[in-house]
Coordinates of N, CA and C in Angstrom, one line a residue:
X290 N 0.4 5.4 -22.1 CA 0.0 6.6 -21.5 C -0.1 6.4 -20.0
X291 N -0.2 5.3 -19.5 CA -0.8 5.0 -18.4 C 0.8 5.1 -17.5
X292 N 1.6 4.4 -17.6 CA 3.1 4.0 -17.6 C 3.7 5.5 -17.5
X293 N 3.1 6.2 -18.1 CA 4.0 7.6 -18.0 C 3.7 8.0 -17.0
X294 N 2.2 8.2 -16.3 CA 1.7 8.3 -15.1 C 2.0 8.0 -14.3
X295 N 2.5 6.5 -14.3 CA 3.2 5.2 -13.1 C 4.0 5.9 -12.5
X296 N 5.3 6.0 -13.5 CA 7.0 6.2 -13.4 C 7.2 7.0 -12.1
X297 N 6.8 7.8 -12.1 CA 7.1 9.0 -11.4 C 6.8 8.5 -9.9
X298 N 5.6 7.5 -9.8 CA 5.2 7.6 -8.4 C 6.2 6.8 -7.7
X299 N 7.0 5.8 -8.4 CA 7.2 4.6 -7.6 C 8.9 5.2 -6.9
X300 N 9.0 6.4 -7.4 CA 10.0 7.4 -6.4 C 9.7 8.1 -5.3
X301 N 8.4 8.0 -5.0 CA 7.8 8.8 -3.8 C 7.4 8.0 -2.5
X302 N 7.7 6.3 -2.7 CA 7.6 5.6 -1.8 C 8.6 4.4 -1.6
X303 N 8.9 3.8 -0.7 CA 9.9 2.6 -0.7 C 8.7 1.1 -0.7
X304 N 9.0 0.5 -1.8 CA 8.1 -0.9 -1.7 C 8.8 -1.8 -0.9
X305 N 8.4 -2.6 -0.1 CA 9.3 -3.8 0.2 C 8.3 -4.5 0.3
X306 N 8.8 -6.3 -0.3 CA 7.7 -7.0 -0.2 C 8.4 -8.4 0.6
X307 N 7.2 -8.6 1.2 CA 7.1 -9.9 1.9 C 6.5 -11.3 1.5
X308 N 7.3 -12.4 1.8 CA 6.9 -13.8 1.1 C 6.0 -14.5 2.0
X309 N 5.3 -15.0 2.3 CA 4.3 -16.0 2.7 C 5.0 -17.6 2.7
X310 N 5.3 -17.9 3.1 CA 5.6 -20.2 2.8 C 4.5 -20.6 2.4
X311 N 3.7 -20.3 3.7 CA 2.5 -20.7 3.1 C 0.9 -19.9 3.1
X312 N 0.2 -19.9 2.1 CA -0.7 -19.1 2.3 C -1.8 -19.5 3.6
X313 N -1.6 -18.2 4.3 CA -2.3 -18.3 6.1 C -3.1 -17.4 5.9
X314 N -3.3 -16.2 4.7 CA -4.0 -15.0 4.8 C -3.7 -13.6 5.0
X315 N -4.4 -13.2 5.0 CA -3.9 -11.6 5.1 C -3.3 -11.3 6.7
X316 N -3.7 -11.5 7.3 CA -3.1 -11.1 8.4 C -1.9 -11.8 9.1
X317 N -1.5 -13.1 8.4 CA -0.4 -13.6 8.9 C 0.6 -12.7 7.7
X318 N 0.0 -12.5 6.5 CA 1.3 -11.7 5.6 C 1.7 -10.1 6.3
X319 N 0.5 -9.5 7.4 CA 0.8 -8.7 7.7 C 2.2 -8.3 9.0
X320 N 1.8 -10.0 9.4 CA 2.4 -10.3 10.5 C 3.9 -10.4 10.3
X321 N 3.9 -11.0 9.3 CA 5.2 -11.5 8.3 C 6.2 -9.8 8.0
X322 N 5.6 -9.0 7.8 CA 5.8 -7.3 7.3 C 6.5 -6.7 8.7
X323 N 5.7 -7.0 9.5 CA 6.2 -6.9 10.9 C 7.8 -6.3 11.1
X324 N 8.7 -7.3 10.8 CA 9.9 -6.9 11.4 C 10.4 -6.0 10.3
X325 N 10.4 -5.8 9.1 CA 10.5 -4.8 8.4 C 9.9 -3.5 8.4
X326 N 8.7 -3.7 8.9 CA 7.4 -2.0 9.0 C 8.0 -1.4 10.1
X327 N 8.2 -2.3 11.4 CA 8.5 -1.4 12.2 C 6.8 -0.4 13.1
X328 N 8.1 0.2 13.4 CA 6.8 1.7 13.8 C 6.3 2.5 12.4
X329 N 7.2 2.4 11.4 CA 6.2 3.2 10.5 C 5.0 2.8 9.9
X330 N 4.4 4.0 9.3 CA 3.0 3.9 8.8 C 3.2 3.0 7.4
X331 N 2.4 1.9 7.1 CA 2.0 1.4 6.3 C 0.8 0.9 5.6
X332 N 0.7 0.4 4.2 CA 0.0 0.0 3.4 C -0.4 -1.1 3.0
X333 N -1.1 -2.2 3.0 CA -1.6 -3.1 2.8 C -2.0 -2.7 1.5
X334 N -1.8 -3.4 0.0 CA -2.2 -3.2 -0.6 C -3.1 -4.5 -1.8
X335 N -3.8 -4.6 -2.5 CA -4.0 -5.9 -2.6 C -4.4 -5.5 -4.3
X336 N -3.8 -6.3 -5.6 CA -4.0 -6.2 -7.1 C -5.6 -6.2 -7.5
X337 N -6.2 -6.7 -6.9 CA -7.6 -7.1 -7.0 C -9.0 -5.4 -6.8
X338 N -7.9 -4.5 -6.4 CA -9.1 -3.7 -6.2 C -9.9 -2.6 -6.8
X339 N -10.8 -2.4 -6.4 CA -11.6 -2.3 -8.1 C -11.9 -0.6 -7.6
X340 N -11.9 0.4 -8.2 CA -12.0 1.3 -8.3 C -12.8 2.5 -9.1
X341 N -14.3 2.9 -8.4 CA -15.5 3.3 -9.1 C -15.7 4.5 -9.2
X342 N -15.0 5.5 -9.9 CA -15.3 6.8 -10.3 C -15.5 7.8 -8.6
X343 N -13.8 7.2 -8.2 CA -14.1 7.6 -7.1 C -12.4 8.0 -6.9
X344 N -12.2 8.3 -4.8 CA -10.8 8.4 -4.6 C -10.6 6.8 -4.2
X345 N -9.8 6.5 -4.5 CA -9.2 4.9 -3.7 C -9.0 4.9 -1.9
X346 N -9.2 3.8 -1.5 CA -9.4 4.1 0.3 C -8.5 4.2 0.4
X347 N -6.9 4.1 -0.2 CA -5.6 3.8 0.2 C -4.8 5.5 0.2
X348 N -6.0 6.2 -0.7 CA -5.4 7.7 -0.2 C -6.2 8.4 0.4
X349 N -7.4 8.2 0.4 CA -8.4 8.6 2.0 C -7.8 8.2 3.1
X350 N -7.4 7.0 3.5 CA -5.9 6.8 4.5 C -5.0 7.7 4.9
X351 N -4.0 7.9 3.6 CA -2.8 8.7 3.8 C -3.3 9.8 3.5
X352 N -4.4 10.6 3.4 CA -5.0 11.9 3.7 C -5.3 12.1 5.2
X353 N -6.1 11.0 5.8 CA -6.8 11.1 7.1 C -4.9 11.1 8.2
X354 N -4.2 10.2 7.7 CA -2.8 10.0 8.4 C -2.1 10.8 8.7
X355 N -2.2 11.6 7.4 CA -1.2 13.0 6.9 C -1.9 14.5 7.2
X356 N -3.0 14.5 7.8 CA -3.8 15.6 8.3 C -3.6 16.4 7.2
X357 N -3.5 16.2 5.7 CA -3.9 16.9 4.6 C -4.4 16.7 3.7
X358 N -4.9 17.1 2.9 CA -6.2 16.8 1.2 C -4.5 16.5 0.4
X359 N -4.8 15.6 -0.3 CA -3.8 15.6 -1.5 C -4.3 15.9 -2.6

């Protein structure tokens, strides 16, 4: 059920991911993203985050970015 939900999104954005050699932390992987992000707007996103009968901060972002309510 959940997967039927997924599908659809993963057309509405381009993922690209970046490798680390070694782990330095978050902001050296951001660093690392760098020559691929460019000037556009991006996402940091991390597996670990826990989400409490709420909106996620990662679309209160691309609401506040996008000067619209989704």
């Amino acid at each position: 059920k959940i997967m039927e939900k997924v599908k659809p999104i993963h057309r509405l954005a381009k993922f690209t991911y970046v490798y680390q050699d070694q782990p330095l932390g978050d902001g050296d992987a951001v660093l690392k993203a760098e020559k691929v992000v460019g000037d556009e707007p991006f996402l940091v996103l991390f597996g670990d985050d826990i989400i409490k009968n709420g909106v996620h901060a990662a679309h209160q972002l691309i609401d506040k970015f996008s000067g619209e309510a989704v």
